[in-house]
Coordinates of C-alpha atoms in Angstrom, one line a residue:
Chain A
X1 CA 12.2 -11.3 -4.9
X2 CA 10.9 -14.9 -5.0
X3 CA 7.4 -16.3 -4.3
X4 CA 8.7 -17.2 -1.1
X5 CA 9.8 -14.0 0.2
X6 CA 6.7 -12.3 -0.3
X7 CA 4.9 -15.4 1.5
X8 CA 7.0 -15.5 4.3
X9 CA 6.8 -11.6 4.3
X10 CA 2.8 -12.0 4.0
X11 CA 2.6 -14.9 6.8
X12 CA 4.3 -12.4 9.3
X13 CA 2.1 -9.7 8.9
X14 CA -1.2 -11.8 9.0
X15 CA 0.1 -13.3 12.2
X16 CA 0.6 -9.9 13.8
X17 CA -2.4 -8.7 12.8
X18 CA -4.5 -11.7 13.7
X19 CA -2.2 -11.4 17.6
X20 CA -3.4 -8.1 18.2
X21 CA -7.2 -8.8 17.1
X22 CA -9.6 -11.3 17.4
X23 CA -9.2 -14.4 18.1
X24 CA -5.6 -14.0 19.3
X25 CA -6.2 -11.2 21.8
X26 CA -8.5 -13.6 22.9
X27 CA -5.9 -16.1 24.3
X28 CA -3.9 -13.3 26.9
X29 CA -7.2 -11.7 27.9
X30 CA -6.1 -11.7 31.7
X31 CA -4.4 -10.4 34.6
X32 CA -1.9 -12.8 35.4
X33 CA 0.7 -12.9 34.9
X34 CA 1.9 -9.6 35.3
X35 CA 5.1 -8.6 33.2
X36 CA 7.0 -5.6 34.2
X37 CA 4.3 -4.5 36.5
X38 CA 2.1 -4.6 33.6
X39 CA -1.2 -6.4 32.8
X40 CA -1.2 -9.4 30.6
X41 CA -3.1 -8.2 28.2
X42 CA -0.7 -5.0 27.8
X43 CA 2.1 -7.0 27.9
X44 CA 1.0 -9.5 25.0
X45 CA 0.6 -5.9 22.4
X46 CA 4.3 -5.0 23.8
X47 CA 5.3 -8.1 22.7
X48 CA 3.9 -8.4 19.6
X49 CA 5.1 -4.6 18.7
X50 CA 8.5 -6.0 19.5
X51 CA 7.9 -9.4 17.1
X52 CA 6.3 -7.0 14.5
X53 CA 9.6 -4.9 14.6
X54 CA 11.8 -7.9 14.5
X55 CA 9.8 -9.8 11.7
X56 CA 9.8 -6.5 9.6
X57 CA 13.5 -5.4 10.3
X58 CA 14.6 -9.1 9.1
X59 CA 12.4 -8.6 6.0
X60 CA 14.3 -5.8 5.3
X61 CA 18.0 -7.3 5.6
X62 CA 17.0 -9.8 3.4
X63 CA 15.7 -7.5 0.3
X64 CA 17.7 -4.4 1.2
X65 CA 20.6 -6.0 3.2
X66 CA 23.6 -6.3 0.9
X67 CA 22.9 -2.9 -1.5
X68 CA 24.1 0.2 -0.4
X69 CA 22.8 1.8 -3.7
X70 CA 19.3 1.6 -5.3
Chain B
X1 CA 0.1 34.1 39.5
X2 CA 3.7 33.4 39.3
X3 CA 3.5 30.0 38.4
X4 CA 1.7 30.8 35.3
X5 CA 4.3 33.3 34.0
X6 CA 6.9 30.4 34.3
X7 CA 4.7 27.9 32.6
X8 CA 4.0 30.7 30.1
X9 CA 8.0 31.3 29.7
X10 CA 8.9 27.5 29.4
X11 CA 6.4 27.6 26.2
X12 CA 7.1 30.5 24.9
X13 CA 11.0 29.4 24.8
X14 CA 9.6 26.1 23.0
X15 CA 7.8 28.2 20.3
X16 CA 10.5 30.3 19.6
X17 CA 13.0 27.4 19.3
X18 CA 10.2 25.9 16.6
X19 CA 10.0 28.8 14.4
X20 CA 13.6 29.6 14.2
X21 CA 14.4 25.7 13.5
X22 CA 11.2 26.1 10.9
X23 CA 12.2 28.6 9.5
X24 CA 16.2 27.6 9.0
X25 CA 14.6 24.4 7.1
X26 CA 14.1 26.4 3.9
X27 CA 15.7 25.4 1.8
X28 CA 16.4 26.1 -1.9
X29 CA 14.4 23.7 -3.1
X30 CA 10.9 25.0 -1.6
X31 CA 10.8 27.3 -4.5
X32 CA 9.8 24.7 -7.0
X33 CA 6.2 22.9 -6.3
X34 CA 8.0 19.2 -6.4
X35 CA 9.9 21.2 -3.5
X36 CA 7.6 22.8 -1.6
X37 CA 4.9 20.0 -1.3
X38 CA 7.5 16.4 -1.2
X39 CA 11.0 18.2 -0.4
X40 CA 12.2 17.7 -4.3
X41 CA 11.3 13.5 -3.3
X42 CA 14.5 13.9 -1.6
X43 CA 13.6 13.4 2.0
X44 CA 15.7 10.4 3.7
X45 CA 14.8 7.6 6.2
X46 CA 15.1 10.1 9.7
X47 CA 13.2 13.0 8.9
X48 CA 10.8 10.7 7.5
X49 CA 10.1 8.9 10.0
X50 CA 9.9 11.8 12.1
X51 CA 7.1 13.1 10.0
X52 CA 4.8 9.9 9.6
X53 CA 4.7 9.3 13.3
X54 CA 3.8 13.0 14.2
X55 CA 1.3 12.5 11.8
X56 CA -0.2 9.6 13.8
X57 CA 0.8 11.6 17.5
X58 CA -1.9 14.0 16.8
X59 CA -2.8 16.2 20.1
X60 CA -5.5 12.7 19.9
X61 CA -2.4 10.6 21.2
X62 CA -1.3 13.3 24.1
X63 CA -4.6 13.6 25.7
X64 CA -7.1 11.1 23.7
X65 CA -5.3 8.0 24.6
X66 CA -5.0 8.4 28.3
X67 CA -8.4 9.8 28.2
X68 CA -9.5 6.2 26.5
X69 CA -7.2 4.9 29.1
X70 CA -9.2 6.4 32.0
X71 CA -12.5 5.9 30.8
X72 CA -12.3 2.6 28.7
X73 CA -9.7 0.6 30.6
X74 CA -7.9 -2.0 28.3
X75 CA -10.3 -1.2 25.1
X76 CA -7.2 1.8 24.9
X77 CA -5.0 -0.9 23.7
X78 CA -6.4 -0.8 20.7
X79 CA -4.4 2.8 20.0
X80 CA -1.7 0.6 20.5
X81 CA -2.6 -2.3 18.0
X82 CA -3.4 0.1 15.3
X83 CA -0.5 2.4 15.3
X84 CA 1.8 -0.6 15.1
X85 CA -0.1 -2.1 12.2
X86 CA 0.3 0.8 10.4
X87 CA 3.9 -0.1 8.6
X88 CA 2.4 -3.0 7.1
X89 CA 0.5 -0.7 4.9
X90 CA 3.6 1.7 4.8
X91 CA 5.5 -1.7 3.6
X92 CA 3.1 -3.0 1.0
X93 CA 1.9 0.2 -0.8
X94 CA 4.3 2.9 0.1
X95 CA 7.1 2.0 -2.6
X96 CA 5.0 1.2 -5.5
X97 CA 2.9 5.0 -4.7
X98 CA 6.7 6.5 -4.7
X99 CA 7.8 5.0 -7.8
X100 CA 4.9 5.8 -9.6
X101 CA 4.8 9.2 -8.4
X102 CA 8.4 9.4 -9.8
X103 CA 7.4 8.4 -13.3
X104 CA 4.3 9.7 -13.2
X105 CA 5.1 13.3 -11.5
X106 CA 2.1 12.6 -8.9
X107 CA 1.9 15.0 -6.1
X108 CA -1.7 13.9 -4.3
X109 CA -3.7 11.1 -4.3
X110 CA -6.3 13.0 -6.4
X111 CA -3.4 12.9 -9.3
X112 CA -2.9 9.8 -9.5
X113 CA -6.9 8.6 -9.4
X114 CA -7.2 11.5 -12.1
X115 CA -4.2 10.1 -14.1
X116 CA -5.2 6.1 -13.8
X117 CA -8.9 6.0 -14.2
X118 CA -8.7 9.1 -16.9
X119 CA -11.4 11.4 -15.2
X120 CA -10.4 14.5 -13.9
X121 CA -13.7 14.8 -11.8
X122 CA -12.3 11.6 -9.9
X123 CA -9.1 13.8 -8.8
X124 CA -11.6 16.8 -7.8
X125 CA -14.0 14.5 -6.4
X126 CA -10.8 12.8 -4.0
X127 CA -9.6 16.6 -3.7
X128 CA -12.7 17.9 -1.8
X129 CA -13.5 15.0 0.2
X130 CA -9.9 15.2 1.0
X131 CA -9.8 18.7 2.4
X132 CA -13.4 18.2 4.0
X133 CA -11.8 16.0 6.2
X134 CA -8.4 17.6 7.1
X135 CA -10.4 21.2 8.4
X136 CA -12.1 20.0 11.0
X137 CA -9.6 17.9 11.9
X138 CA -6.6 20.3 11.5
X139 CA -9.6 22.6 13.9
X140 CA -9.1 19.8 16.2
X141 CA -5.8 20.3 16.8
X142 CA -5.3 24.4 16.9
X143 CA -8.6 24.3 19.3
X144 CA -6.9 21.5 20.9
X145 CA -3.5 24.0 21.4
X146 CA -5.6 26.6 22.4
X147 CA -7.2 24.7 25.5
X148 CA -3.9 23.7 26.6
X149 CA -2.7 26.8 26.8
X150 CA -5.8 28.2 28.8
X151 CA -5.7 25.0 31.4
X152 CA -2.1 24.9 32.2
X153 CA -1.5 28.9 32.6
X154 CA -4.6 28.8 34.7
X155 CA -5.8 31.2 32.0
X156 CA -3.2 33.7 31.7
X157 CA -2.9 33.1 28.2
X158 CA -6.9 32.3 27.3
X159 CA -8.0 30.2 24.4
X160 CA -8.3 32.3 21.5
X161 CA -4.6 33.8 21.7
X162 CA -3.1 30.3 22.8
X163 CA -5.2 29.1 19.4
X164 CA -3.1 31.6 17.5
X165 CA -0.1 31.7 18.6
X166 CA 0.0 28.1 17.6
X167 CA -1.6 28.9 14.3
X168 CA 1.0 31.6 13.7
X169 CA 4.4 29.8 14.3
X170 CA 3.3 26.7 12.6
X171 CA 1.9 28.6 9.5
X172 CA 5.0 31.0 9.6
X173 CA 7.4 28.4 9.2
X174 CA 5.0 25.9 6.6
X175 CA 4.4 29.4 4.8
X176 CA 8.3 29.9 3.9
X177 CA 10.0 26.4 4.2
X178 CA 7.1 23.8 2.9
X179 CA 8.1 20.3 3.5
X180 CA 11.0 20.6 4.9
X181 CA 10.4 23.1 7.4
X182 CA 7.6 20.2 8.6
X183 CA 10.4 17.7 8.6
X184 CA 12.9 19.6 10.9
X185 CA 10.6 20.9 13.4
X186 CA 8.7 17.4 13.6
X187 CA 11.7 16.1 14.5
X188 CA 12.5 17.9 17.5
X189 CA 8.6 17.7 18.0
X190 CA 8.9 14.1 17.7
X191 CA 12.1 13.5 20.6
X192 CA 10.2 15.7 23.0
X193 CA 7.1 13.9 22.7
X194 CA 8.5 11.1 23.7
X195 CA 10.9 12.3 26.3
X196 CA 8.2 14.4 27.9
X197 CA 5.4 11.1 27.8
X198 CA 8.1 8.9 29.0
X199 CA 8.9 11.3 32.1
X200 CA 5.2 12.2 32.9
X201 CA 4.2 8.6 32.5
X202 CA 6.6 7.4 35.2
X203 CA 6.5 9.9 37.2
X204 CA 2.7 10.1 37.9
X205 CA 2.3 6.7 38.8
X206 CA 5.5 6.6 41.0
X207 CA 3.6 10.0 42.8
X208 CA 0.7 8.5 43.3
X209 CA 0.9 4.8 43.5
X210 CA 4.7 4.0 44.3
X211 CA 5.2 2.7 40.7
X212 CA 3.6 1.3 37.8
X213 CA 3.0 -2.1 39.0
X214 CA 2.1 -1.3 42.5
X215 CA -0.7 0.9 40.6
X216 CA -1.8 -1.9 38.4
X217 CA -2.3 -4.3 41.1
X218 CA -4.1 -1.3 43.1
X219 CA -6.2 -1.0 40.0
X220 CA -6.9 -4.8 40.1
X221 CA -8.1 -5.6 43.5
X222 CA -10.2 -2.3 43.1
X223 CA -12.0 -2.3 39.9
X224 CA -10.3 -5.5 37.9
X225 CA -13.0 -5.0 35.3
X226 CA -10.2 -2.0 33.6
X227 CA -7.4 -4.4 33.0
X228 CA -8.5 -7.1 30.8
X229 CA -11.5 -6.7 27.5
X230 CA -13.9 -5.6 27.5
X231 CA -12.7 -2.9 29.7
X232 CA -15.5 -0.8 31.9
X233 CA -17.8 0.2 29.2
X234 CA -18.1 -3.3 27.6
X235 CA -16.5 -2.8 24.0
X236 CA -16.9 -6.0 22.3
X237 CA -14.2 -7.7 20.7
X238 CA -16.0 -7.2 17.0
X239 CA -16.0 -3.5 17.8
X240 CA -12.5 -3.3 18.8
X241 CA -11.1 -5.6 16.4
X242 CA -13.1 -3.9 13.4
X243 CA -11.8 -0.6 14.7
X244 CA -8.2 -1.9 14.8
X245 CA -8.3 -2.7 11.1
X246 CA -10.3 0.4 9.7
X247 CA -7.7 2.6 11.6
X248 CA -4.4 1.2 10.2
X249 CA -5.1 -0.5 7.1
X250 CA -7.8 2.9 6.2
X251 CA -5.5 5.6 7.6
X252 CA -3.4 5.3 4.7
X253 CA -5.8 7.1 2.5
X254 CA -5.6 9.9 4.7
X255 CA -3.8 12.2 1.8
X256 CA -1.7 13.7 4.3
X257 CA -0.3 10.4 5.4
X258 CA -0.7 8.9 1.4
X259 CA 1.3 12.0 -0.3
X260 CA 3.9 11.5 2.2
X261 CA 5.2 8.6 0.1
X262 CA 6.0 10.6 -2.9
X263 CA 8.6 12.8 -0.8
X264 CA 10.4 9.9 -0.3
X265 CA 14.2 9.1 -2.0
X266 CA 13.5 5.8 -2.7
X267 CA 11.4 2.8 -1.8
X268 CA 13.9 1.2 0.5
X269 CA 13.9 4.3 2.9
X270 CA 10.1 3.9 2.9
X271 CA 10.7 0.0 4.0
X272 CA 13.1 1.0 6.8
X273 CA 10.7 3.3 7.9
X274 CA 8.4 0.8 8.4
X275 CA 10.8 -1.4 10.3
X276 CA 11.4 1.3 12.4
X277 CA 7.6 2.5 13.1
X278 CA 6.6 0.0 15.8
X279 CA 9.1 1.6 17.9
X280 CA 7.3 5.4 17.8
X281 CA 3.9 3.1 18.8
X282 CA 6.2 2.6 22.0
X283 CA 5.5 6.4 23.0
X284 CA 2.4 5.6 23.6
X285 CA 2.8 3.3 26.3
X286 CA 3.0 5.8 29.3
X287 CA 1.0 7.8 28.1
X288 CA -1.9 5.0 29.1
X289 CA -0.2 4.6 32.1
X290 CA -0.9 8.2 32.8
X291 CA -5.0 7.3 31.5
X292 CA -4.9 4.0 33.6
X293 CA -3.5 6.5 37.2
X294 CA -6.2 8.2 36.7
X295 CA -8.9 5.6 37.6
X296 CA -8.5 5.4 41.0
X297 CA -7.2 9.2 41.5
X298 CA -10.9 10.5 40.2
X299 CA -12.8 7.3 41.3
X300 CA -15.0 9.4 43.6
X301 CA -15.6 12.0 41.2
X302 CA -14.7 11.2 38.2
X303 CA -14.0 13.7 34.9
X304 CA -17.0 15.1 32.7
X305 CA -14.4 15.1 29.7
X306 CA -12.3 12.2 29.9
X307 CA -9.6 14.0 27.3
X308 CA -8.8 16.1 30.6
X309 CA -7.1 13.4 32.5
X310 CA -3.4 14.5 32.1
X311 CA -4.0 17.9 32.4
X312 CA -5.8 17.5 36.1
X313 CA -3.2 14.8 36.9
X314 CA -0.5 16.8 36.0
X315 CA -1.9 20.3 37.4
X316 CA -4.1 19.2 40.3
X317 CA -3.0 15.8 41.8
X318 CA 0.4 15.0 41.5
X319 CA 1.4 18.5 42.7
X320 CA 4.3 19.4 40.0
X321 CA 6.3 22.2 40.2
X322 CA 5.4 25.1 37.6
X323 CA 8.4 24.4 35.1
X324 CA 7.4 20.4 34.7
X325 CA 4.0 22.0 33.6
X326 CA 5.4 23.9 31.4
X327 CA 7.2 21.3 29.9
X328 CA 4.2 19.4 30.1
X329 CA 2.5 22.1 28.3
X330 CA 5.3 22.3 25.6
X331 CA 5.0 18.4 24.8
X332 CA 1.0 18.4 24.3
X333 CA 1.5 21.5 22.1
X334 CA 4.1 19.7 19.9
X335 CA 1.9 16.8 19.2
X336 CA -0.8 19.5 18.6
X337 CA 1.6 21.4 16.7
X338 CA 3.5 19.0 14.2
X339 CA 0.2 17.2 12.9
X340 CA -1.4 20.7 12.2
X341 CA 1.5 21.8 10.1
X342 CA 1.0 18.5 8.1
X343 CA -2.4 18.8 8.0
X344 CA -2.4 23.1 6.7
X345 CA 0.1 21.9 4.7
X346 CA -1.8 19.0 3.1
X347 CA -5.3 21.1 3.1
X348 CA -3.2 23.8 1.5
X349 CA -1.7 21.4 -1.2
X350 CA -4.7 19.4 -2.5
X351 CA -6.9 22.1 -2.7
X352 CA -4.9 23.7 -5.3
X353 CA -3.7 21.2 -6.7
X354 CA -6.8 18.9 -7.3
X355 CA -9.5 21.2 -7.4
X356 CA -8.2 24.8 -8.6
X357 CA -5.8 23.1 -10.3
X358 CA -8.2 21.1 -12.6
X359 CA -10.4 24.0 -12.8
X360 CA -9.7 27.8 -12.3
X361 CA -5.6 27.4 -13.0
X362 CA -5.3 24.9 -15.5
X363 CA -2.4 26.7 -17.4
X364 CA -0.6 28.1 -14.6
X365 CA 3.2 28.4 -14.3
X366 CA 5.1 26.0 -11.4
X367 CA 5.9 29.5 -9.6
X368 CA 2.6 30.6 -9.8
X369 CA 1.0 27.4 -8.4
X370 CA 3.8 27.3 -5.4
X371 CA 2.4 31.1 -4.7
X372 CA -0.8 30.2 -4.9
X373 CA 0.0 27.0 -2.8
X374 CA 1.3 28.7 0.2
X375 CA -1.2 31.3 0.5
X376 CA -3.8 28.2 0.6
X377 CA -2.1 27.0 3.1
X378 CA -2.3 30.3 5.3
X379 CA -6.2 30.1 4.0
X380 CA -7.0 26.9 5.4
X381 CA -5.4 27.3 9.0
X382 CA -7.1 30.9 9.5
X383 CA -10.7 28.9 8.4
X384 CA -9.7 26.5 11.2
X385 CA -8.6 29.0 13.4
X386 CA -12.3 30.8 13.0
X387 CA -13.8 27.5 13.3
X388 CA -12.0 27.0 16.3
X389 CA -13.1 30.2 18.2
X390 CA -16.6 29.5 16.9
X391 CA -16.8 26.1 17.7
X392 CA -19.6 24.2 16.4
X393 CA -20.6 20.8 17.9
X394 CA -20.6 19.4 14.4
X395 CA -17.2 18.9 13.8
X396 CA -16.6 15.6 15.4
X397 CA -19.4 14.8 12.8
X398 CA -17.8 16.2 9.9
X399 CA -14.6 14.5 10.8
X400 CA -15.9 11.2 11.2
X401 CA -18.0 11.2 8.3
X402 CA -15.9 12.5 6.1
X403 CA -12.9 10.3 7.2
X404 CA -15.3 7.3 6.7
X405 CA -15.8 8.5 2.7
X406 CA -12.3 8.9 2.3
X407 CA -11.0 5.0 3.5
X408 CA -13.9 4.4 0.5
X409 CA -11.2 5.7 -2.0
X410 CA -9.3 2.2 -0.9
X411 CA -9.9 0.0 -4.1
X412 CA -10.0 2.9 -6.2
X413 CA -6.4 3.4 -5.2
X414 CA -5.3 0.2 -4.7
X415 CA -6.6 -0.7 -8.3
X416 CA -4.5 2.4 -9.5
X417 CA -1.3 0.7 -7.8
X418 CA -1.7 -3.2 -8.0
X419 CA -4.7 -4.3 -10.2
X420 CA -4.6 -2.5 -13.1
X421 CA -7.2 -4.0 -14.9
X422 CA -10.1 -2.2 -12.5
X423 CA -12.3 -0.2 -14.5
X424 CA -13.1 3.5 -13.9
X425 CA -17.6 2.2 -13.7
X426 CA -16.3 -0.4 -11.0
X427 CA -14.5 1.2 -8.5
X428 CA -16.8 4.1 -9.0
X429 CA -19.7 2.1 -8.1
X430 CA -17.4 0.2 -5.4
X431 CA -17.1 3.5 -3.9
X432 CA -20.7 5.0 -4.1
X433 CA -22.4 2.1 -2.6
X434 CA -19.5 1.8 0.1
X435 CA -19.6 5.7 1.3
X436 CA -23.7 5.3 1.0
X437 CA -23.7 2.3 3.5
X438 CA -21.0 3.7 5.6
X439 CA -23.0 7.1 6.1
X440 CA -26.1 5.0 7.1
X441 CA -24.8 2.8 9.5
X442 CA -22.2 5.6 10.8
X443 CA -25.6 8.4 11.6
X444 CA -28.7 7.1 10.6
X445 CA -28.6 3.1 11.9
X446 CA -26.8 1.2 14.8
X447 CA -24.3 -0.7 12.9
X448 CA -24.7 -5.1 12.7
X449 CA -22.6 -6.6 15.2
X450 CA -21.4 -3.4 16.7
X451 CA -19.0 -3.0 14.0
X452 CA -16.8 -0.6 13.1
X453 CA -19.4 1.1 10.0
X454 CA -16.4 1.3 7.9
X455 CA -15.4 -2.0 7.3
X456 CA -19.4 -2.7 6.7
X457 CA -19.0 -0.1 3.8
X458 CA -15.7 -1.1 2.5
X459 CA -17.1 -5.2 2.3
X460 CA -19.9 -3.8 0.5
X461 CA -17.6 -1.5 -2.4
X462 CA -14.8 -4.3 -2.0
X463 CA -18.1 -6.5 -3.1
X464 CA -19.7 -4.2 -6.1
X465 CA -16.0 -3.4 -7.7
X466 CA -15.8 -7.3 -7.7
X467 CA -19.7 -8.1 -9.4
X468 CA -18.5 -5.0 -11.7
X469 CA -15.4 -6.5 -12.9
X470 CA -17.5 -9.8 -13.5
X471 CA -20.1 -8.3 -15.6
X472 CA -17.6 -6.0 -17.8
X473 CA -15.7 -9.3 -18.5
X474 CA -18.6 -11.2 -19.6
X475 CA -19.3 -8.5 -21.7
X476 CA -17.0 -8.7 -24.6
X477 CA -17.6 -13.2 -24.4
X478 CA -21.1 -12.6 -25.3
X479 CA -20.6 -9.9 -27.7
X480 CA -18.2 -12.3 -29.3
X481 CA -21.1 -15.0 -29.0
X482 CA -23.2 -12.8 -30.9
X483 CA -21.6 -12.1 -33.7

């Protein structure tokens, strides 16, 4: 895999770990606006378990996508 | 009266339909050690999956995170954060442990330290800290079954036998089928978890409040100071963030977590797994709904242990009939269940392996070492089981401070995996220094900042392993120099 990759990889998982702790918790600290009844502040971690997934899966298609055999 | 008999039934139904799906697991390959302890390395992307995230979904998750729900407010997200953090270590190291497992034939963690830095003491040493840390916690859970039991049967079935019949059906089926026994039952484990938490954590605050948002904004014109940091009891953002990173990038070195990469078939089921992971951190959503309906409910008088929140909500407020208990019941006992199978398994596993292994039964045969290997396992859960009923106040202790010493092991394995040219002196003085601080500020000193006191002693060994690989490499220069 190139140097790339493994930045790009590295990038996304910095930036979900840096979302979910200080400073970027920081940012949706509040109430408003609720989403789907929920707090703000929940909301922002279900959305950055979702990105997480996302970021990860298309990691995965990329390195793992075309072989069916290892 | 009656009510309990059909709570009783609906669990005792559950624990049957565990130990005969345990049971059915064995397979021929549980006679070999390779197969008893990582399912012959043959286990695929499901089952695995299955059986990292019951790891996590510990009886903790069932009533722990509500009860940090209830009593915390928002600080509870943090359970959240670290569990979905977790496949980034899964990602990054989980591949390279398999592969070299593969070459290497490494079974525990205390292997491959033993192998790499060529000092069997190293593997004992990892082997006993190892196990010192999975009995009280493995106690955790069986006393953890045991209360369950006694709370939602209104005492019908009390502690001590709800403690062992736990005990019994999980060690009967990691006894016979190993691995794979584990991987079966903590999958069905795993789907009623989250059925069960999905259900309950709708349900309640529909019962109560008319819905989950209608409860949240309840929540916010009473007592706003729950929904955002730093919750009711003031966790800073230093604590939280520290005990974020400790939990999922640390957790790894749990060796019943870490050995779980060898059973793998390859490096790219590992990787799916890890896509796949955020999505079992999901389950724990309701289950802080269920902590966060049960601020207002006991606002008047609220709960001595906060870990009793879903039980009284469940049994005492929302007014359930007996069956929903029972299934109630059932769900809490399968988190309870599934990680005390991996961890009597585990306990069971390393302590032959790493310590009589390097010692006592140096020359034994494979089948003699599987023997040997399940009876350890049946050792370890009755020691729990007696430590349990006993129930000394120290445990939380032992647990804590023992897990602390293990995440210590971090460079010492990650030097084993990626930088190779660590030296045995470094990472061993990396380590002492590390575990040293870590027990200081973890009992004997508040910790700077309100930090997490691991991460203060895993700057500190991160630090000495760094000054030691300076000085070694300076070394040979000025010997050079000299002559």
């Amino acid at each position: 895999m190139s140097k790339t990759y493994h930045l790009l990889v590295g990038l996304h998982f910095t930036i979900c770990t840096l979302a979910m702790i200080w400073p970027g918790a920081v940012i949706a600290n509040r109430f408003e606006p609720t989403v789907l009844g929920m707090p703000f502040l929940m909301f922002w971690y279900i959305l950055w378990m979702a990105v997480l997934f996302v970021g990860t899966w298309i990691a995965y298609g990329v390195r793992h996508g075309g072989d069916r055999h290892e | 009266m009656n009510d309990s008999f059909i709570v009783t039934g609906i669990t005792l139904i559950y624990l049957v339909a565990v130990l005969w799906l345990g049971l059915r697991a064995r397979s021929q390959s549980a006679s070999s050690l390779e197969g008893y302890v990582a399912g012959g390395r043959h286990v695929g992307v499901v089952i695995l999956f299955f059986i990292l995230g019951a790891e996590i979904f510990s009886a903790f998750a069932f009533l722990g995170a509500p009860g940090w729900a209830y009593k915390h407010g928002s600080p509870a997200l943090y359970i959240l954060a670290y569990l979905s953090l977790v496949p980034i270590v899964i990602w990054s190291m989980g591949p390279r442990v398999s592969e070299l497992g593969r070459k290497r034939g490494y079974l525990t963690q205390g292997d491959m330290l033993a192998d790499h830095y060529d000092s069997k003491p190293l593997g004992i040493f990892a082997g006993v800290i190892g196990v010192l840390a999975l009995v009280p916690y493995l106690t955790i859970q069986i006393a953890g079954a045991g209360l369950l039991f006694q709370a939602a049967t209104d005492g019908l079935v009390p502690f001590w036998l709800g403690a062992l019949l736990a005990l019994l059906v999980t060690t009967a089926y990691v006894f016979c089928s190993g691995l794979s026994g584990i991987g079966w039952t903590n999958l069905m484990q795993g789907i009623m978890m989250i059925a069960i938490a999905w259900f309950l954590g709708l349900a309640i605050p529909e019962r109560l409040y008319g819905g989950v948002g209608e409860m949240f904004s309840q929540i916010q014109l009473q007592m706003p100071e729950y929904l955002t940091m730093p919750g009711a009891t003031g966790m800073g953002w230093g604590a939280f963030s520290t005990a974020i990173l400790i939990s999922a990038f640390g957790g790894a070195m749990w060796p019943h977590l870490f050995m779980k990469f060898y059973s793998a078939d390859s490096g790219r089921s590992l990787r799916r797994v890890s896509v796949l992971y955020p999505l079992y951190a999901y389950l724990l959503v309701p289950l802080l709904f269920i902590g966060f309906a049960g601020i207002l409910a006991f606002a008047d008088t609220p709960l001595e242990r906060p870990d009793t929140v879903l039980l009284k909500l469940v049994m005492e407020v929302a007014d359930f009939p007996p069956w929903i208990i029972g299934l109630m019941l059932s769900g809490a006992l399968a988190a309870a269940m599934s990680t005390g199978a991996n961890l009597a398994h585990t306990a069971g596993v390393v302590l032959v392996r790493d310590v009589f292994g390097a010692t006592l039964m140096r020359n034994a045969s494979d089948a003699t070492a599987v023997k040997v290997t399940r009876w350890s396992v049946v050792g370890v859960s009755l020691l729990a089981y007696v430590i349990a009923l006993l129930n000394p106040s120290s445990l939380v202790m032992l647990l804590l401070g023992a897990y602390g010493l293990i995440v210590q092991l971090m460079p010492m394995a990650l030097g084993a995996l990626f930088f190779r040219s660590l030296k045995r002196h470094s990472v061993l003085a990396g380590a002492t220094v590390g575990s040293l601080l870590f027990l200081l500020f973890q009992f004997a000193v508040d910790s700077p900042f309100g930090w997490h006191a691991g991460v203060w002693g895993l700057l500190a060994n991160v630090a000495v392993v760094a000054l030691f690989q300076v000085a070694v490499a300076k070394k040979p220069a000025t010997r050079e120099a000299a002559a």
